[in-house]
Short mmCIF file of N, CA and C in Angstrom, two decimals:
data_model
loop_
_atom_site.label_atom_id
_atom_site.label_comp_id
_atom_site.label_asym_id
_atom_site.label_seq_id
_atom_site.Cartn_x
_atom_site.Cartn_y
_atom_site.Cartn_z
N MET A 273 0.83 -1.19 0.00
CA MET A 273 0.00 0.00 0.00
C MET A 273 0.88 1.26 0.00
N LYS A 274 1.93 1.26 0.85
CA LYS A 274 2.84 2.41 0.89
C LYS A 274 3.51 2.60 -0.45
N LEU A 275 3.85 1.51 -1.11
CA LEU A 275 4.50 1.57 -2.42
C LEU A 275 3.57 2.22 -3.45
N ILE A 276 2.31 1.85 -3.44
CA ILE A 276 1.35 2.41 -4.38
C ILE A 276 1.17 3.91 -4.14
N ILE A 277 1.08 4.30 -2.88
CA ILE A 277 0.92 5.72 -2.55
C ILE A 277 2.15 6.51 -2.98
N SER A 278 3.34 5.98 -2.73
CA SER A 278 4.55 6.70 -3.12
C SER A 278 4.68 6.80 -4.64
N ILE A 279 4.27 5.76 -5.36
CA ILE A 279 4.30 5.82 -6.83
C ILE A 279 3.32 6.86 -7.35
N LEU A 280 2.11 6.89 -6.80
CA LEU A 280 1.12 7.88 -7.22
C LEU A 280 1.59 9.30 -6.91
N PHE A 281 2.21 9.48 -5.76
CA PHE A 281 2.74 10.78 -5.39
C PHE A 281 3.83 11.21 -6.36
N SER A 282 4.73 10.30 -6.69
CA SER A 282 5.82 10.60 -7.62
C SER A 282 5.28 10.95 -8.99
N LEU A 283 4.29 10.20 -9.45
CA LEU A 283 3.69 10.50 -10.76
C LEU A 283 3.00 11.85 -10.76
N SER A 284 2.30 12.16 -9.69
CA SER A 284 1.61 13.44 -9.63
C SER A 284 2.61 14.59 -9.67
N LEU A 285 3.75 14.44 -9.02
CA LEU A 285 4.77 15.48 -9.06
C LEU A 285 5.39 15.60 -10.45
N SER A 286 5.59 14.49 -11.10
CA SER A 286 6.23 14.54 -12.41
C SER A 286 5.32 15.12 -13.47
N PHE A 287 4.00 15.05 -13.28
CA PHE A 287 3.08 15.61 -14.25
C PHE A 287 2.63 17.03 -13.89
N CYS A 288 3.17 17.58 -12.82
CA CYS A 288 2.82 18.94 -12.43
C CYS A 288 3.30 19.92 -13.50
N VAL A 289 2.50 20.93 -13.76
CA VAL A 289 2.92 21.97 -14.68
C VAL A 289 3.93 22.84 -13.94
N GLU A 290 5.07 23.02 -14.58
CA GLU A 290 6.11 23.82 -13.94
C GLU A 290 5.73 25.28 -14.00
N GLY A 291 5.88 25.97 -12.90
CA GLY A 291 5.54 27.37 -12.84
C GLY A 291 6.61 28.24 -13.48
N TYR A 292 6.36 29.52 -13.47
CA TYR A 292 7.30 30.49 -14.03
C TYR A 292 8.46 30.71 -13.09
N LYS A 293 9.65 30.92 -13.65
CA LYS A 293 10.85 31.12 -12.85
C LYS A 293 11.44 32.52 -13.02
N THR A 294 10.89 33.29 -13.95
CA THR A 294 11.44 34.62 -14.23
C THR A 294 10.31 35.65 -14.23
N ILE A 295 10.57 36.78 -13.60
CA ILE A 295 9.65 37.91 -13.60
C ILE A 295 10.37 39.07 -14.28
N TYR A 296 9.77 39.59 -15.35
CA TYR A 296 10.30 40.76 -16.04
C TYR A 296 9.51 41.97 -15.58
N LEU A 297 10.22 43.01 -15.14
CA LEU A 297 9.58 44.20 -14.59
C LEU A 297 9.71 45.38 -15.55
N MET A 298 8.68 46.16 -15.61
CA MET A 298 8.69 47.41 -16.35
C MET A 298 8.39 48.54 -15.37
N GLU A 299 8.82 49.75 -15.74
CA GLU A 299 8.44 50.90 -14.93
C GLU A 299 6.93 51.07 -15.05
N PHE A 300 6.32 51.48 -13.95
CA PHE A 300 4.89 51.75 -13.96
C PHE A 300 4.66 53.13 -14.58
N GLU A 301 3.54 53.27 -15.26
CA GLU A 301 3.23 54.51 -15.95
C GLU A 301 2.42 55.45 -15.06
N ASN A 302 2.89 56.67 -14.95
CA ASN A 302 2.19 57.73 -14.25
C ASN A 302 1.22 58.33 -15.27
N THR A 303 -0.01 57.83 -15.32
CA THR A 303 -0.93 58.20 -16.40
C THR A 303 -1.37 59.66 -16.36
N ASP A 304 -1.34 60.29 -15.19
CA ASP A 304 -1.70 61.71 -15.09
C ASP A 304 -0.51 62.62 -15.37
N GLY A 305 0.69 62.09 -15.29
CA GLY A 305 1.87 62.92 -15.46
C GLY A 305 2.12 63.84 -14.27
N ASP A 306 1.52 63.53 -13.14
CA ASP A 306 1.68 64.34 -11.92
C ASP A 306 3.11 64.18 -11.42
N PHE A 307 3.92 65.25 -11.55
CA PHE A 307 5.34 65.17 -11.20
C PHE A 307 5.58 64.86 -9.73
N THR A 308 4.60 65.12 -8.87
CA THR A 308 4.80 64.87 -7.44
C THR A 308 4.83 63.37 -7.12
N ILE A 309 4.35 62.55 -8.04
CA ILE A 309 4.37 61.10 -7.80
C ILE A 309 5.16 60.35 -8.88
N ASN A 310 5.99 61.07 -9.64
CA ASN A 310 6.80 60.42 -10.68
C ASN A 310 7.72 59.34 -10.12
N HIS A 311 8.20 59.53 -8.90
CA HIS A 311 9.14 58.58 -8.30
C HIS A 311 8.52 57.19 -8.14
N LEU A 312 7.20 57.09 -8.13
CA LEU A 312 6.54 55.80 -7.95
C LEU A 312 6.69 54.89 -9.17
N SER A 313 7.03 55.47 -10.32
CA SER A 313 7.17 54.64 -11.53
C SER A 313 8.26 53.59 -11.36
N LYS A 314 9.28 53.91 -10.57
CA LYS A 314 10.34 52.94 -10.28
C LYS A 314 10.14 52.26 -8.93
N SER A 315 9.37 52.90 -8.06
CA SER A 315 9.17 52.35 -6.72
C SER A 315 8.36 51.05 -6.74
N PHE A 316 7.34 50.98 -7.58
CA PHE A 316 6.53 49.76 -7.62
C PHE A 316 7.32 48.56 -8.16
N PRO A 317 8.06 48.71 -9.27
CA PRO A 317 8.91 47.58 -9.69
C PRO A 317 9.96 47.20 -8.65
N ASP A 318 10.52 48.20 -7.98
CA ASP A 318 11.50 47.91 -6.93
C ASP A 318 10.86 47.14 -5.78
N LEU A 319 9.62 47.46 -5.47
CA LEU A 319 8.90 46.75 -4.42
C LEU A 319 8.66 45.29 -4.82
N ILE A 320 8.35 45.06 -6.08
CA ILE A 320 8.19 43.69 -6.58
C ILE A 320 9.51 42.95 -6.45
N ARG A 321 10.59 43.59 -6.91
CA ARG A 321 11.92 42.98 -6.82
C ARG A 321 12.27 42.65 -5.36
N ASP A 322 12.06 43.58 -4.48
CA ASP A 322 12.38 43.35 -3.07
C ASP A 322 11.52 42.24 -2.46
N ASN A 323 10.28 42.12 -2.91
CA ASN A 323 9.38 41.11 -2.37
C ASN A 323 9.79 39.69 -2.77
N TYR A 324 10.42 39.55 -3.94
CA TYR A 324 10.80 38.21 -4.43
C TYR A 324 12.31 37.99 -4.46
N ASN A 325 13.06 38.96 -3.99
CA ASN A 325 14.52 38.87 -4.01
C ASN A 325 15.06 37.70 -3.18
N PHE A 326 14.37 37.32 -2.13
CA PHE A 326 14.83 36.24 -1.24
C PHE A 326 14.68 34.87 -1.89
N ARG A 327 13.86 34.75 -2.91
CA ARG A 327 13.60 33.44 -3.52
C ARG A 327 14.71 33.09 -4.49
N ARG A 328 15.39 32.01 -4.22
CA ARG A 328 16.49 31.59 -5.10
C ARG A 328 15.99 30.90 -6.35
N ASP A 329 14.71 30.53 -6.38
CA ASP A 329 14.15 29.83 -7.53
C ASP A 329 13.47 30.77 -8.53
N VAL A 330 13.42 32.06 -8.24
CA VAL A 330 12.78 33.03 -9.12
C VAL A 330 13.78 34.14 -9.44
N LYS A 331 13.95 34.42 -10.74
CA LYS A 331 14.84 35.48 -11.18
C LYS A 331 14.01 36.72 -11.48
N ILE A 332 14.54 37.87 -11.10
CA ILE A 332 13.90 39.14 -11.37
C ILE A 332 14.77 39.90 -12.36
N LYS A 333 14.17 40.35 -13.46
CA LYS A 333 14.90 41.10 -14.48
C LYS A 333 14.08 42.31 -14.88
N TYR A 334 14.79 43.37 -15.28
CA TYR A 334 14.09 44.54 -15.80
C TYR A 334 13.91 44.37 -17.29
N ALA A 335 12.72 44.64 -17.77
CA ALA A 335 12.38 44.42 -19.18
C ALA A 335 12.86 45.56 -20.06
N GLY A 336 13.28 46.65 -19.50
CA GLY A 336 13.74 47.77 -20.31
C GLY A 336 12.59 48.59 -20.82
N THR A 337 12.71 49.03 -22.04
CA THR A 337 11.75 49.98 -22.59
C THR A 337 10.82 49.37 -23.62
N ILE A 338 10.58 48.07 -23.54
CA ILE A 338 9.68 47.47 -24.52
C ILE A 338 8.26 47.97 -24.31
N ASP A 339 7.51 48.00 -25.38
CA ASP A 339 6.10 48.33 -25.29
C ASP A 339 5.38 47.01 -25.07
N PRO A 340 4.74 46.82 -23.93
CA PRO A 340 4.17 45.51 -23.60
C PRO A 340 3.03 45.09 -24.53
N TYR A 341 2.55 45.98 -25.37
CA TYR A 341 1.45 45.62 -26.24
C TYR A 341 1.91 45.31 -27.66
N ILE A 342 3.24 45.30 -27.88
CA ILE A 342 3.78 44.93 -29.18
C ILE A 342 4.49 43.60 -29.02
N LYS A 343 3.84 42.53 -29.45
CA LYS A 343 4.32 41.17 -29.21
C LYS A 343 5.68 40.89 -29.83
N ASP A 344 6.00 41.50 -30.97
CA ASP A 344 7.26 41.22 -31.65
C ASP A 344 8.48 41.61 -30.82
N GLN A 345 8.32 42.54 -29.91
CA GLN A 345 9.45 43.00 -29.11
C GLN A 345 9.84 42.03 -28.01
N ILE A 346 9.05 41.02 -27.73
CA ILE A 346 9.34 40.14 -26.61
C ILE A 346 9.83 38.76 -27.04
N LYS A 347 10.19 38.62 -28.29
CA LYS A 347 10.61 37.31 -28.79
C LYS A 347 11.86 36.78 -28.09
N ASN A 348 12.73 37.65 -27.64
CA ASN A 348 14.00 37.23 -27.04
C ASN A 348 13.90 36.90 -25.55
N TYR A 349 12.73 37.00 -24.98
CA TYR A 349 12.57 36.72 -23.56
C TYR A 349 12.27 35.24 -23.34
N LYS A 350 12.92 34.68 -22.32
CA LYS A 350 12.66 33.28 -21.96
C LYS A 350 11.33 33.21 -21.23
N LYS A 351 10.86 31.97 -20.99
CA LYS A 351 9.60 31.78 -20.29
C LYS A 351 9.58 32.62 -19.01
N GLY A 352 8.55 33.40 -18.89
CA GLY A 352 8.46 34.24 -17.71
C GLY A 352 7.20 35.07 -17.69
N LEU A 353 7.10 35.87 -16.66
CA LEU A 353 5.97 36.77 -16.47
C LEU A 353 6.44 38.20 -16.67
N LEU A 354 5.67 38.97 -17.37
CA LEU A 354 5.94 40.39 -17.54
C LEU A 354 4.90 41.16 -16.74
N ILE A 355 5.36 42.05 -15.88
CA ILE A 355 4.43 42.84 -15.07
C ILE A 355 4.46 44.28 -15.57
N ASN A 356 3.32 44.73 -16.01
CA ASN A 356 3.15 46.09 -16.52
C ASN A 356 2.14 46.78 -15.61
N GLY A 357 2.39 48.04 -15.28
CA GLY A 357 1.48 48.73 -14.37
C GLY A 357 1.35 50.21 -14.65
N LYS A 358 0.36 50.79 -14.01
CA LYS A 358 0.13 52.23 -14.11
C LYS A 358 -0.50 52.71 -12.81
N TYR A 359 -0.45 54.02 -12.60
CA TYR A 359 -1.02 54.59 -11.38
C TYR A 359 -1.44 56.03 -11.65
N PHE A 360 -2.35 56.50 -10.80
CA PHE A 360 -2.84 57.88 -10.91
C PHE A 360 -3.54 58.26 -9.61
N ILE A 361 -3.72 59.55 -9.41
CA ILE A 361 -4.47 60.05 -8.25
C ILE A 361 -5.81 60.59 -8.72
N LYS A 362 -6.86 60.18 -8.01
CA LYS A 362 -8.21 60.68 -8.30
C LYS A 362 -8.96 60.80 -6.97
N ASP A 363 -9.55 61.95 -6.74
CA ASP A 363 -10.32 62.20 -5.52
C ASP A 363 -9.51 61.86 -4.26
N LEU A 364 -8.27 62.27 -4.25
CA LEU A 364 -7.33 62.08 -3.12
C LEU A 364 -7.00 60.61 -2.85
N ASN A 365 -7.29 59.74 -3.80
CA ASN A 365 -6.91 58.34 -3.70
C ASN A 365 -5.85 58.03 -4.75
N LEU A 366 -4.88 57.21 -4.37
CA LEU A 366 -3.87 56.74 -5.30
C LEU A 366 -4.32 55.37 -5.80
N TYR A 367 -4.54 55.27 -7.09
CA TYR A 367 -4.96 54.02 -7.73
C TYR A 367 -3.75 53.40 -8.42
N VAL A 368 -3.57 52.11 -8.21
CA VAL A 368 -2.49 51.37 -8.86
C VAL A 368 -3.11 50.15 -9.53
N GLU A 369 -2.73 49.95 -10.77
CA GLU A 369 -3.22 48.80 -11.52
C GLU A 369 -2.02 48.10 -12.13
N PHE A 370 -2.01 46.77 -12.03
CA PHE A 370 -0.96 46.03 -12.71
C PHE A 370 -1.56 44.83 -13.42
N GLU A 371 -0.88 44.43 -14.48
CA GLU A 371 -1.31 43.29 -15.27
C GLU A 371 -0.12 42.38 -15.48
N VAL A 372 -0.36 41.08 -15.41
CA VAL A 372 0.69 40.08 -15.54
C VAL A 372 0.45 39.30 -16.83
N PHE A 373 1.49 39.27 -17.68
CA PHE A 373 1.41 38.59 -18.96
C PHE A 373 2.41 37.44 -19.01
N ASP A 374 2.08 36.40 -19.76
CA ASP A 374 3.03 35.36 -20.13
C ASP A 374 3.78 35.91 -21.34
N VAL A 375 5.12 36.03 -21.25
CA VAL A 375 5.88 36.66 -22.33
C VAL A 375 5.98 35.78 -23.58
N ASN A 376 5.65 34.52 -23.49
CA ASN A 376 5.76 33.65 -24.65
C ASN A 376 4.51 33.61 -25.53
N ASN A 377 3.34 33.73 -24.93
CA ASN A 377 2.12 33.69 -25.74
C ASN A 377 1.27 34.95 -25.58
N TRP A 378 1.74 35.85 -24.76
CA TRP A 378 1.14 37.17 -24.56
C TRP A 378 -0.27 37.11 -23.99
N ILE A 379 -0.56 36.07 -23.26
CA ILE A 379 -1.86 35.96 -22.60
C ILE A 379 -1.80 36.73 -21.29
N SER A 380 -2.83 37.51 -21.03
CA SER A 380 -2.94 38.20 -19.75
C SER A 380 -3.40 37.18 -18.71
N LEU A 381 -2.57 36.98 -17.70
CA LEU A 381 -2.86 35.96 -16.69
C LEU A 381 -3.63 36.52 -15.49
N THR A 382 -3.41 37.76 -15.18
CA THR A 382 -4.12 38.38 -14.06
C THR A 382 -4.01 39.89 -14.18
N LYS A 383 -4.99 40.56 -13.61
CA LYS A 383 -5.02 42.02 -13.60
C LYS A 383 -5.62 42.45 -12.28
N ARG A 384 -4.96 43.38 -11.61
CA ARG A 384 -5.44 43.84 -10.30
C ARG A 384 -5.43 45.35 -10.24
N LYS A 385 -6.36 45.89 -9.47
CA LYS A 385 -6.43 47.33 -9.23
C LYS A 385 -6.64 47.54 -7.74
N ILE A 386 -5.84 48.39 -7.16
CA ILE A 386 -5.95 48.69 -5.73
C ILE A 386 -5.93 50.21 -5.54
N PHE A 387 -6.38 50.67 -4.40
CA PHE A 387 -6.29 52.09 -4.11
C PHE A 387 -6.23 52.31 -2.61
N CYS A 388 -5.61 53.41 -2.24
CA CYS A 388 -5.54 53.89 -0.86
C CYS A 388 -5.53 55.41 -0.91
N ARG A 389 -5.69 56.03 0.23
CA ARG A 389 -5.56 57.49 0.28
C ARG A 389 -4.18 57.86 -0.23
N HIS A 390 -4.09 58.95 -0.96
CA HIS A 390 -2.83 59.32 -1.63
C HIS A 390 -1.67 59.55 -0.67
N ASN A 391 -1.97 59.87 0.57
CA ASN A 391 -0.90 60.14 1.53
C ASN A 391 -0.65 58.98 2.50
N ASP A 392 -1.28 57.85 2.28
CA ASP A 392 -1.11 56.69 3.16
C ASP A 392 -0.25 55.62 2.47
N MET A 393 1.06 55.84 2.51
CA MET A 393 1.98 54.94 1.82
C MET A 393 2.06 53.57 2.49
N LEU A 394 1.80 53.49 3.76
CA LEU A 394 1.79 52.19 4.44
C LEU A 394 0.63 51.34 3.92
N CYS A 395 -0.52 51.94 3.76
CA CYS A 395 -1.68 51.23 3.18
C CYS A 395 -1.35 50.78 1.77
N MET A 396 -0.76 51.67 0.97
CA MET A 396 -0.44 51.33 -0.42
C MET A 396 0.58 50.20 -0.48
N HIS A 397 1.59 50.27 0.35
CA HIS A 397 2.61 49.21 0.39
C HIS A 397 1.97 47.86 0.70
N ASP A 398 1.20 47.82 1.77
CA ASP A 398 0.59 46.56 2.20
C ASP A 398 -0.42 46.03 1.18
N ALA A 399 -1.25 46.91 0.65
CA ALA A 399 -2.25 46.49 -0.34
C ALA A 399 -1.58 45.99 -1.62
N PHE A 400 -0.52 46.69 -2.03
CA PHE A 400 0.19 46.30 -3.26
C PHE A 400 0.87 44.94 -3.08
N VAL A 401 1.58 44.76 -1.97
CA VAL A 401 2.28 43.50 -1.73
C VAL A 401 1.28 42.34 -1.61
N LEU A 402 0.17 42.57 -0.94
CA LEU A 402 -0.85 41.52 -0.80
C LEU A 402 -1.45 41.16 -2.16
N ALA A 403 -1.81 42.15 -2.96
CA ALA A 403 -2.37 41.90 -4.30
C ALA A 403 -1.35 41.20 -5.18
N LEU A 404 -0.11 41.60 -5.07
CA LEU A 404 0.97 40.98 -5.85
C LEU A 404 1.14 39.52 -5.48
N GLU A 405 1.18 39.25 -4.19
CA GLU A 405 1.37 37.89 -3.70
C GLU A 405 0.19 37.00 -4.11
N GLU A 406 -1.02 37.50 -3.97
CA GLU A 406 -2.20 36.73 -4.37
C GLU A 406 -2.22 36.45 -5.87
N SER A 407 -1.69 37.38 -6.65
CA SER A 407 -1.69 37.24 -8.10
C SER A 407 -0.57 36.35 -8.62
N LEU A 408 0.62 36.48 -8.04
CA LEU A 408 1.78 35.78 -8.57
C LEU A 408 2.04 34.40 -7.97
N SER A 409 1.70 34.21 -6.72
CA SER A 409 2.01 32.93 -6.06
C SER A 409 1.51 31.71 -6.82
N PRO A 410 0.27 31.71 -7.32
CA PRO A 410 -0.19 30.53 -8.06
C PRO A 410 0.56 30.32 -9.39
N LEU A 411 1.20 31.36 -9.89
CA LEU A 411 1.86 31.29 -11.20
C LEU A 411 3.33 30.89 -11.12
N LEU A 412 3.95 31.14 -9.97
CA LEU A 412 5.38 30.90 -9.84
C LEU A 412 5.67 29.45 -9.51
N VAL A 413 6.89 29.04 -9.84
CA VAL A 413 7.34 27.70 -9.50
C VAL A 413 7.25 27.55 -7.98
N ASP A 414 6.84 26.39 -7.54
CA ASP A 414 6.76 26.12 -6.11
C ASP A 414 8.15 25.77 -5.61
N GLU A 415 8.69 26.57 -4.71
CA GLU A 415 10.06 26.39 -4.25
C GLU A 415 10.28 24.99 -3.67
N LEU A 416 9.30 24.45 -2.98
CA LEU A 416 9.46 23.11 -2.41
C LEU A 416 9.55 22.06 -3.51
N ASN A 417 8.66 22.16 -4.51
CA ASN A 417 8.68 21.20 -5.61
C ASN A 417 9.89 21.38 -6.51
N ALA A 418 10.44 22.60 -6.57
CA ALA A 418 11.62 22.84 -7.40
C ALA A 418 12.79 21.99 -6.91
N ASP A 419 12.85 21.75 -5.61
CA ASP A 419 13.91 20.91 -5.06
C ASP A 419 13.60 19.42 -5.16
N ILE A 420 12.31 19.08 -5.17
CA ILE A 420 11.91 17.67 -5.16
C ILE A 420 11.90 17.05 -6.56
N ILE A 421 11.31 17.74 -7.51
CA ILE A 421 11.08 17.17 -8.84
C ILE A 421 12.34 16.66 -9.53
N PRO A 422 13.47 17.39 -9.53
CA PRO A 422 14.64 16.86 -10.24
C PRO A 422 15.19 15.57 -9.65
N HIS A 423 14.88 15.25 -8.40
CA HIS A 423 15.43 14.07 -7.74
C HIS A 423 14.57 12.83 -7.93
N ILE A 424 13.46 12.94 -8.61
CA ILE A 424 12.57 11.79 -8.78
C ILE A 424 13.10 10.87 -9.85
#
């Protein structure tokens, strides 16, 4: 019985779809052009990088200046996720939206929009990190399985 269970477990691991191992970051777009919040265009990608920097199984790279809506520009990217975002202030709220694409087939995998009061950076940090984690965790390679699968 133990042998059958271990064989089924091994087979289930070997047929698991491997998650993404690379995240490509772009600067977020300040859609209003409000110069007082221009610094956030690099702050959000940096926050993503800092949030996943500890993971040895996920690589973080900057995508540069590609236009995320022109598929021909992403041919040289390996399997990964591209995160594109934008932000603006409306009615004293800071709105942040990000979208996650598969760089190989250009399918939008998830899209999130969050907001907090424009002067509450702690709220924005926490809401952004939580939305990011909820969106990316199911898509990324599972660190535990990354160590197990090659040894089967």
